[in-house]
Short mmCIF file of C-alpha atoms and ligand atoms in Angstrom, two decimals:
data_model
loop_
_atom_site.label_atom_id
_atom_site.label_comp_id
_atom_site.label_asym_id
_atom_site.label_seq_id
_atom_site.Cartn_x
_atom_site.Cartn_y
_atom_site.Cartn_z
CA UNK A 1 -1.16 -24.22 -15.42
CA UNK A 2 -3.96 -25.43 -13.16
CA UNK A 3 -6.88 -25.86 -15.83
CA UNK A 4 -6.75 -25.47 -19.67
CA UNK A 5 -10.11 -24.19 -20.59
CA UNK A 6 -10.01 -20.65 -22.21
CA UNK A 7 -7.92 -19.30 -24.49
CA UNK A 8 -5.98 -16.91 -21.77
CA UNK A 9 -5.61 -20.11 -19.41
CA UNK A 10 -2.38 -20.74 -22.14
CA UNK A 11 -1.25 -16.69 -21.99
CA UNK A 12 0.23 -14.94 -25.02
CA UNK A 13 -0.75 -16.67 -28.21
CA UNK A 14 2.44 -15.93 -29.48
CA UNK A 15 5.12 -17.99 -26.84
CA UNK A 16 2.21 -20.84 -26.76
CA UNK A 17 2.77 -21.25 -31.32
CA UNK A 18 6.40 -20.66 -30.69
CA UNK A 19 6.71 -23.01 -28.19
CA UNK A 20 4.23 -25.34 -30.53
CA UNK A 21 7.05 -24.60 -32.87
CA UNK A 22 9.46 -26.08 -30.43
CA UNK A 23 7.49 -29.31 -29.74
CA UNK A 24 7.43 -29.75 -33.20
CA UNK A 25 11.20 -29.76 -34.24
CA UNK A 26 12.04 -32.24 -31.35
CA UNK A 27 9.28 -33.49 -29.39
CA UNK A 28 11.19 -35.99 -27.24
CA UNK A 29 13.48 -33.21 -25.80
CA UNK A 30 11.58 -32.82 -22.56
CA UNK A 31 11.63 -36.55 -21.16
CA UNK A 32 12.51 -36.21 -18.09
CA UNK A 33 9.62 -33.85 -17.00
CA UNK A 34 6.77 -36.49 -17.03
CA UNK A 35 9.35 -39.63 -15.22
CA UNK A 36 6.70 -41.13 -13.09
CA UNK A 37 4.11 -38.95 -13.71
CA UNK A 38 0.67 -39.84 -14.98
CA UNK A 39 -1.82 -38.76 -16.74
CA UNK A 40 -5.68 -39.86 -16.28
CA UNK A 41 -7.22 -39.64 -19.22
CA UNK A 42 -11.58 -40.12 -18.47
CA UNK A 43 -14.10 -40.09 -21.52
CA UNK A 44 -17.55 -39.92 -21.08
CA UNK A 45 -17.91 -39.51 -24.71
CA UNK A 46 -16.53 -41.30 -27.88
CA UNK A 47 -12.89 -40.32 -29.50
CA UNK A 48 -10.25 -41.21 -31.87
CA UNK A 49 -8.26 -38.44 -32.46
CA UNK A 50 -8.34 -36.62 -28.58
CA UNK A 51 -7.53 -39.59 -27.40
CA UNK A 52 -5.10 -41.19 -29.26
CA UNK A 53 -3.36 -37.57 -29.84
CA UNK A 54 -3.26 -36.45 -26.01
CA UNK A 55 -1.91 -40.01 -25.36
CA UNK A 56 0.36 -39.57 -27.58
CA UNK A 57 1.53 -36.25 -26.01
CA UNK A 58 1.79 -37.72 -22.65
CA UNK A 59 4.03 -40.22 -24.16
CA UNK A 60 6.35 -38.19 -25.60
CA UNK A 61 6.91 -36.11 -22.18
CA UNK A 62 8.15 -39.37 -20.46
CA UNK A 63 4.44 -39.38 -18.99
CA UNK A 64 2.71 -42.51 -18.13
CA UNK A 65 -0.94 -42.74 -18.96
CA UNK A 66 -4.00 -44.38 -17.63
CA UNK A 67 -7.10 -44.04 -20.43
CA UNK A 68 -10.81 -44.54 -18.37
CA UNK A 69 -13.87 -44.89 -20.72
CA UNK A 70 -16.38 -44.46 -18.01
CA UNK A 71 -19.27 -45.74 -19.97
CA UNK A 72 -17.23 -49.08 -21.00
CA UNK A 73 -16.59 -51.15 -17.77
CA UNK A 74 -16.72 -48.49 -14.85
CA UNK A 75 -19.51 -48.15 -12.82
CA UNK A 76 -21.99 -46.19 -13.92
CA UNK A 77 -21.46 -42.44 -12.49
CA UNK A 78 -24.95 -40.44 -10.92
CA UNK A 79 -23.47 -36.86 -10.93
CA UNK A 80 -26.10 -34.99 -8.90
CA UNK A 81 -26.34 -34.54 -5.71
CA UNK A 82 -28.99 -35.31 -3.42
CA UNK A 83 -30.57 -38.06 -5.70
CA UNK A 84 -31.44 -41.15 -3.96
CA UNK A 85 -28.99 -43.70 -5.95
CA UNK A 86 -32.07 -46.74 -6.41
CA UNK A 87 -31.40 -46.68 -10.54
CA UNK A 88 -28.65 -48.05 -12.60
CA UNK A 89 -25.90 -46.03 -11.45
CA UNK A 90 -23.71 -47.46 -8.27
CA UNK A 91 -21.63 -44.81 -7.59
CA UNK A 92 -21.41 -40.95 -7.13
CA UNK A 93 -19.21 -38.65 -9.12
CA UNK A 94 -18.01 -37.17 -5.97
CA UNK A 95 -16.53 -40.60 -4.34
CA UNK A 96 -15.22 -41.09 -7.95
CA UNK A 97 -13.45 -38.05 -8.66
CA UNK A 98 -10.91 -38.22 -5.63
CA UNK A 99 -10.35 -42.14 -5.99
CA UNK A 100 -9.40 -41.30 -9.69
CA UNK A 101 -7.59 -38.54 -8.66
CA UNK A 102 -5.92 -40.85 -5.93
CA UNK A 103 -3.71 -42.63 -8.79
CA UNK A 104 -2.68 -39.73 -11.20
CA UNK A 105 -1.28 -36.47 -11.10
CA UNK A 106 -3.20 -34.63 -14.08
CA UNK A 107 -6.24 -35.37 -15.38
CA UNK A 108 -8.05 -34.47 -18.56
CA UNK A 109 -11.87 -35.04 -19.20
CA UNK A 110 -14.00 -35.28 -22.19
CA UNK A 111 -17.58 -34.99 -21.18
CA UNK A 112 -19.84 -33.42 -23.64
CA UNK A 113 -22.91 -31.28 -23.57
CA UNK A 114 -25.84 -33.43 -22.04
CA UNK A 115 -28.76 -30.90 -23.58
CA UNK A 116 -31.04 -31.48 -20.56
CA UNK A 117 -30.46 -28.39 -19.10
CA UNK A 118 -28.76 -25.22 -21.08
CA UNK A 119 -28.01 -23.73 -17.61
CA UNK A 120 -25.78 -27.07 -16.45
CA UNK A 121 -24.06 -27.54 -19.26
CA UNK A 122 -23.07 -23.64 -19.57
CA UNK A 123 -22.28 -23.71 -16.36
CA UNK A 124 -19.75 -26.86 -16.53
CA UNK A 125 -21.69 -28.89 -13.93
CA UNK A 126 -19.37 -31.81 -14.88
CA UNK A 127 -15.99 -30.42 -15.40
CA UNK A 128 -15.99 -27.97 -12.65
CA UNK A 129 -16.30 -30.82 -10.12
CA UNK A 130 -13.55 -32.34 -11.56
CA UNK A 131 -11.88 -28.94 -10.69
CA UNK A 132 -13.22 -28.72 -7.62
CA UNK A 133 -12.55 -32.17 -6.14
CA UNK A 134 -9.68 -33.64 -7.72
CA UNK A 135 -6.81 -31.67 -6.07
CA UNK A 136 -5.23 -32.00 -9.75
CA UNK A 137 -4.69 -30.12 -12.57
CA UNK A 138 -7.56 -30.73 -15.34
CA UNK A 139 -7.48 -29.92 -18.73
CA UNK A 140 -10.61 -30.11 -20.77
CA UNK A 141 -10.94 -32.85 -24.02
CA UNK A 142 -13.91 -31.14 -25.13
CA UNK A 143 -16.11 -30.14 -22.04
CA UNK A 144 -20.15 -28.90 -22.64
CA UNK A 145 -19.30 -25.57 -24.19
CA UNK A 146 -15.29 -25.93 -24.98
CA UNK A 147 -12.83 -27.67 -26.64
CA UNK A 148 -9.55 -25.87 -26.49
CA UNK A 149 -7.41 -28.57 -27.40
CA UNK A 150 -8.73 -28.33 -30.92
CA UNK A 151 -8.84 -24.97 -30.99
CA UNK A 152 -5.20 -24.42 -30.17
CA UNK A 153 -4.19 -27.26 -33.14
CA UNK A 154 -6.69 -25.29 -35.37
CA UNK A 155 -4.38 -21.82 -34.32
CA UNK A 156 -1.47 -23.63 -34.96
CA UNK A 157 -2.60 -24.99 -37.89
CA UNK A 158 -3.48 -21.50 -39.42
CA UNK A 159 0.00 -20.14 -38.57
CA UNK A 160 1.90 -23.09 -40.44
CA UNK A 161 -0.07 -22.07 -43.81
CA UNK A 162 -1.03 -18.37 -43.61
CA UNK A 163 0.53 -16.38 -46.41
CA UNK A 164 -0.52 -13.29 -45.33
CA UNK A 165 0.09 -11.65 -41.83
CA UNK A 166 -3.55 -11.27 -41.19
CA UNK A 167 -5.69 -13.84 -43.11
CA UNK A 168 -9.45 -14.00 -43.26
CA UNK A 169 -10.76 -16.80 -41.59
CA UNK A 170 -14.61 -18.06 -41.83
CA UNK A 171 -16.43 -20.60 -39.57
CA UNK A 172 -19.09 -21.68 -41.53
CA UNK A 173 -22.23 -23.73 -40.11
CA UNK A 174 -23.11 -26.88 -42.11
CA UNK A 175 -25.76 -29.43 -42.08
CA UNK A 176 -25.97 -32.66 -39.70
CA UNK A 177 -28.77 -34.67 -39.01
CA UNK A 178 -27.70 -35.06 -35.33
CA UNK A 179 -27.81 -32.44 -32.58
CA UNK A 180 -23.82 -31.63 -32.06
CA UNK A 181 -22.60 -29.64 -29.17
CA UNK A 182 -21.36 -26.22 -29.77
CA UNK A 183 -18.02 -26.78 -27.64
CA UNK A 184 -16.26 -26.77 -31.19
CA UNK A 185 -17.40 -23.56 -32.78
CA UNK A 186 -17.57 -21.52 -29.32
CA UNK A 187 -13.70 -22.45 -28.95
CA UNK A 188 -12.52 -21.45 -32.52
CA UNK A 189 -14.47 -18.36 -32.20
CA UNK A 190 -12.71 -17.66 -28.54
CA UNK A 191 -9.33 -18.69 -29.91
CA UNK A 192 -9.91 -16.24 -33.54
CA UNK A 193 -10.72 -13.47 -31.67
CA UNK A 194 -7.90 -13.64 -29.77
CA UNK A 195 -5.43 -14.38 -32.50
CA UNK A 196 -4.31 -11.97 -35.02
CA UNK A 197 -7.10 -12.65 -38.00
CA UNK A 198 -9.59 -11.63 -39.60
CA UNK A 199 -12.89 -13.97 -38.38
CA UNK A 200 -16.19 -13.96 -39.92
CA UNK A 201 -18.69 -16.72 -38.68
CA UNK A 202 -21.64 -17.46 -40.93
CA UNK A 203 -25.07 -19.65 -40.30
CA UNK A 204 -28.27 -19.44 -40.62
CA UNK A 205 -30.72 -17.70 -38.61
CA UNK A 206 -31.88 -19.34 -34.78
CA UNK A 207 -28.04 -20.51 -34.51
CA UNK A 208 -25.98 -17.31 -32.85
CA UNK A 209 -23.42 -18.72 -30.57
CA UNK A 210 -23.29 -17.67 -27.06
CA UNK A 211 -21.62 -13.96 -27.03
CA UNK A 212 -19.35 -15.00 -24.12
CA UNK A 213 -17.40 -16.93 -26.86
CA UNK A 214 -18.04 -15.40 -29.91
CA UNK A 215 -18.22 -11.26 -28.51
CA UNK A 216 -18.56 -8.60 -30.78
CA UNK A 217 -17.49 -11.36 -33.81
CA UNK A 218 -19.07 -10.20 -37.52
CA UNK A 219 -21.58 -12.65 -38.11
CA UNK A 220 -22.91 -13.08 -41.99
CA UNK A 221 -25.87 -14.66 -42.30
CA UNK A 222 -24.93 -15.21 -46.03
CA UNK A 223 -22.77 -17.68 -46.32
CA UNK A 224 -21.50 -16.84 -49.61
CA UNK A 225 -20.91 -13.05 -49.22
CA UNK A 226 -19.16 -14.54 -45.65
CA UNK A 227 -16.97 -17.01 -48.00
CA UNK A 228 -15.49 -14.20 -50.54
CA UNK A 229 -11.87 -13.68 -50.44
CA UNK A 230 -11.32 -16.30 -47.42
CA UNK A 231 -8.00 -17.82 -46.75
CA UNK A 232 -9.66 -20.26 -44.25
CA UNK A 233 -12.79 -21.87 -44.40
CA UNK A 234 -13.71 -23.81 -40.96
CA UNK A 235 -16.87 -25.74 -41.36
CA UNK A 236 -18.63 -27.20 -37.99
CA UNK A 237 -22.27 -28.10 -37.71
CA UNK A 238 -23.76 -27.01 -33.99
CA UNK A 239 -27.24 -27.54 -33.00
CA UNK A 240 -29.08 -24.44 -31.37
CA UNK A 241 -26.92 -22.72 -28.59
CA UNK A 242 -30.56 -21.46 -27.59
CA UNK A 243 -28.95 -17.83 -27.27
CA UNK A 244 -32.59 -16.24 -28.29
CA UNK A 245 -34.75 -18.86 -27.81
CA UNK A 246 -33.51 -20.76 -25.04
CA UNK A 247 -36.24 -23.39 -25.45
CA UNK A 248 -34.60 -24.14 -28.54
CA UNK A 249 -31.39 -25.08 -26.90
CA UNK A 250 -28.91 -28.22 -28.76
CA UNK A 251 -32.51 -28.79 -31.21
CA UNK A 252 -31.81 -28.98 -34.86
CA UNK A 253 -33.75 -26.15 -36.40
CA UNK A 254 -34.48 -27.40 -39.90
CA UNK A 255 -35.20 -30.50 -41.56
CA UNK A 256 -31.20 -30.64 -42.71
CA UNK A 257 -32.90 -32.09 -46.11
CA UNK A 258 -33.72 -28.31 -46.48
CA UNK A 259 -30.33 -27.12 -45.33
CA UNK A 260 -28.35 -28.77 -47.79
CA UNK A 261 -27.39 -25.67 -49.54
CA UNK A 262 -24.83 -24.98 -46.74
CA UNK A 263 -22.78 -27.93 -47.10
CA UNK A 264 -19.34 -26.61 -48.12
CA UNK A 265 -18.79 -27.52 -51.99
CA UNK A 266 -16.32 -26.17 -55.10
CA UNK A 267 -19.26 -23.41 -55.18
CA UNK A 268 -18.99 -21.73 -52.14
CA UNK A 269 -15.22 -22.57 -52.28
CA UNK A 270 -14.92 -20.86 -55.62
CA UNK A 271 -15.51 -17.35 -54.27
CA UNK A 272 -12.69 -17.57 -51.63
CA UNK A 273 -8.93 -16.25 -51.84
CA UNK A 274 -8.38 -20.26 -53.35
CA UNK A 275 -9.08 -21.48 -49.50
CA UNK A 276 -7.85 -24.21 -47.26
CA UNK A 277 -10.58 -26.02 -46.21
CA UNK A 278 -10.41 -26.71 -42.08
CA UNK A 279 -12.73 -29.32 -40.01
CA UNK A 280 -12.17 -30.54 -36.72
CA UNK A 281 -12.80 -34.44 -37.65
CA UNK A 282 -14.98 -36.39 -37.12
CA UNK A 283 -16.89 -34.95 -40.12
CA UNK A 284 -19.75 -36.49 -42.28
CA UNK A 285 -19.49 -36.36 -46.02
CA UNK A 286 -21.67 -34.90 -48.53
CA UNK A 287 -23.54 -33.23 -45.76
CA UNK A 288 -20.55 -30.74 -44.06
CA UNK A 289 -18.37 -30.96 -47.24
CA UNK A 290 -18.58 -32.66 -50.15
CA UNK A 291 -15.62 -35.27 -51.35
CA UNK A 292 -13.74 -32.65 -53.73
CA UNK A 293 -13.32 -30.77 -51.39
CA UNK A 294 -12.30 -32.70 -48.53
CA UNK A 295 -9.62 -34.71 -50.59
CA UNK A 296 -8.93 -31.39 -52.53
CA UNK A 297 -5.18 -29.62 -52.69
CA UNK A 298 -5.98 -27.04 -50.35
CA UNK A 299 -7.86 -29.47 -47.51
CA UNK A 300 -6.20 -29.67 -44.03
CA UNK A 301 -7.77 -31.58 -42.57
CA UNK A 302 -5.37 -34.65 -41.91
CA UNK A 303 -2.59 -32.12 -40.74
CA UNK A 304 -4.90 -30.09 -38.46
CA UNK A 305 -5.83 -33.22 -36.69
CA UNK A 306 -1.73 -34.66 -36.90
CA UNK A 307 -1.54 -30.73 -35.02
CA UNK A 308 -3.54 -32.34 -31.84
CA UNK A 309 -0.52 -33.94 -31.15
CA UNK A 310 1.44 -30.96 -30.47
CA UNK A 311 -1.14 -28.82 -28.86
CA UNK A 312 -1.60 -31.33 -26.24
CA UNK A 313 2.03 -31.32 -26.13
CA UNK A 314 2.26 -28.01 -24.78
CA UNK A 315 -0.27 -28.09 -22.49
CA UNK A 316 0.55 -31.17 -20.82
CA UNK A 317 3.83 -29.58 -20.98
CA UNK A 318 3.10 -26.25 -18.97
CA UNK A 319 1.14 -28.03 -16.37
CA UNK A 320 4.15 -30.55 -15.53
CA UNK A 321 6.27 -27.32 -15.23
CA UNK A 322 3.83 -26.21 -12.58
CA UNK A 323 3.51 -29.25 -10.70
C1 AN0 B 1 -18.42 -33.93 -31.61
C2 AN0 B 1 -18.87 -32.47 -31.62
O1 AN0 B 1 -19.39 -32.01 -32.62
O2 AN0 B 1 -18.69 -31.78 -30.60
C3 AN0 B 1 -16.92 -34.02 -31.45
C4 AN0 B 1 -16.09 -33.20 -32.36
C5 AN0 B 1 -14.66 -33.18 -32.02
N1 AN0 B 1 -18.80 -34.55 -32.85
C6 AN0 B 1 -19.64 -35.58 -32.90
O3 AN0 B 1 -20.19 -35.98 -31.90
C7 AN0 B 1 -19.87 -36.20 -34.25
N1 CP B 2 -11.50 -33.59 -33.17
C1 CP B 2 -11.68 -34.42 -32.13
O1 CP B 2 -11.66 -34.03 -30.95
O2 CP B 2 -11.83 -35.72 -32.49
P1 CP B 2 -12.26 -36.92 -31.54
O3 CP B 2 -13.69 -36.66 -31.13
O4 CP B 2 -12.11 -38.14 -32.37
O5 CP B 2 -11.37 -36.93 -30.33
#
């Protein structure tokens, strides 16, 4: 594997969760396929659990591992081209990428949605330079409109505590009083669809997700007809993918004050087939879920993140098999 950003870039759902299966019962079985490798790890963005996880994963395949926070102690990186460099940043992204590149053999980046422009960040500006320059294999740690990793430990996740063959699985907006990328949400969606469930994606009006990720997905615009008889309910607030309005593009529509209706309580979880409750982490309380809920019996959220692990795992994985 060359890149990890879509869904198909892993191939048949079913070898990657059996193969996540694998990873799981003995994780330290494949040792000798990272000896004096490395990995490059390069956030532009905060993490806890992508890094820590991914490092982990690295680890565990006999990798070594070099972690860059750009915006902590590198120079600071101009990424367009053509601009004459007189501001604070010293150095180009395009003299960066191949000296990175220089001292690993994979690299994954984490650079998030900049909302200046909904055509660059669409289009990947960032990560597909990465791609294009590096000369190594880059997977994506949450890019401006993906974030595969997560949506692969979300998959797995699902298929350790499905009890039905084909369980109905809802992505629910929720409130935030930040703008948040939609990397999150347009993954899942690309990731259900391709899975074997059945996905219903609710939110409110002005917030339809870009239909390259989310196709011919049923959308219900109320969330509590969208919540009956779920056996997953995946909350993620995303600010407006600026599908219909692109002038509205990563803005917060409403005053969340107003919104607060949509944060995922025991009232919207009391219609469901007695739900687990999913959320990518980091999440806000009392405005995406409330506390009984998150600390409730059927909340996964501590195992879907402990999942990241062994996603990463098998990507990392694939691409030192193809090295
Ligand atoms: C990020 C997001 O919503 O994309 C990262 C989630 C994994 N969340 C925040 O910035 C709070
Ligand atoms: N879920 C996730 O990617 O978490 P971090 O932002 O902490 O890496």
């Amino acid at each position: 594997m060359k890149v990890f950003q879509h869904v198909q870039d892993i191939g048949d759902l079913r070898v990657a969760l059996s193969e996540a299966q694998e990873v799981k019962r003995d994780r330290y079985q494949w040792q000798h396929l990272g000896k004096n490798k490395t990995a490059l790890l390069i956030f532009f963005n905060n993490s806890l659990r992508t890094r820590l996880s991914t490092q982990k994963a690295a680890m565990n395949l006999g990798m070594n591992v070099i972690v860059l926070d750009v915006n902590q102690g590198a120079w600071k990186l101009e990424t367009e081209r053509g601009v004459v460099m007189d501001g604070d940043k010293s150095e180009h992204l395009l003299e960066a990428i191949p000296v990175m590149a220089s001292y690993c053999d994979v690299i994954g980046v984490r650079s998030f949605a900049r909302f200046e422009s909904r055509e660059d960040d669409y289009e990947e500006k960032i990560l597909n330079q990465f791609i294009r320059y590096s000369g190594r294999p880059v997977f994506f740690m949450e890019s401006a409109t993906v974030h595969p990793l997560q949506a692969f430990a979300d998959l797995i996740t699902i298929e350790e505590n499905k009890t039905k063959a084909r369980p109905k699985v809802v992505m629910s907006w929720a409130p935030h009083p930040k703008a948040l990328p939609q990397a999150v949400p347009n993954s899942f969606a690309e990731w259900m669809l391709a899975a074997d469930v059945d996905f219903v994606i609710t939110h409110p009006e002005g917030y339809e997700l870009d239909p390259q990720f989310v196709g011919n997905a049923r959308v219900e615009y109320d969330q509590m007809k969208a919540f009956e008889g779920a056996d997953f309910v995946y909350a993620k607030n995303w600010s407006c993918p600026g599908v219909t309005r692109p002038e509205d593009y990563g803005k917060v529509l409403d005053d969340y004050h107003t919104m607060m209706d949509w944060c995922v309580s025991a009232r919207q979880m009391a219609v469901t087939n007695d739900a687990h409750f999913m959320h990518c982490l980091p999440v806000r309380r009392n405005m995406i879920v409330t506390d009984d809920v998150i600390e409730g019996p059927r909340s996964l959220v501590i195992p879907e993140a402990a999942y990241r692990e062994i996603s990463a795992q098998v990507v990392l994985k694939r691409i030192l098999e193809t090295l």
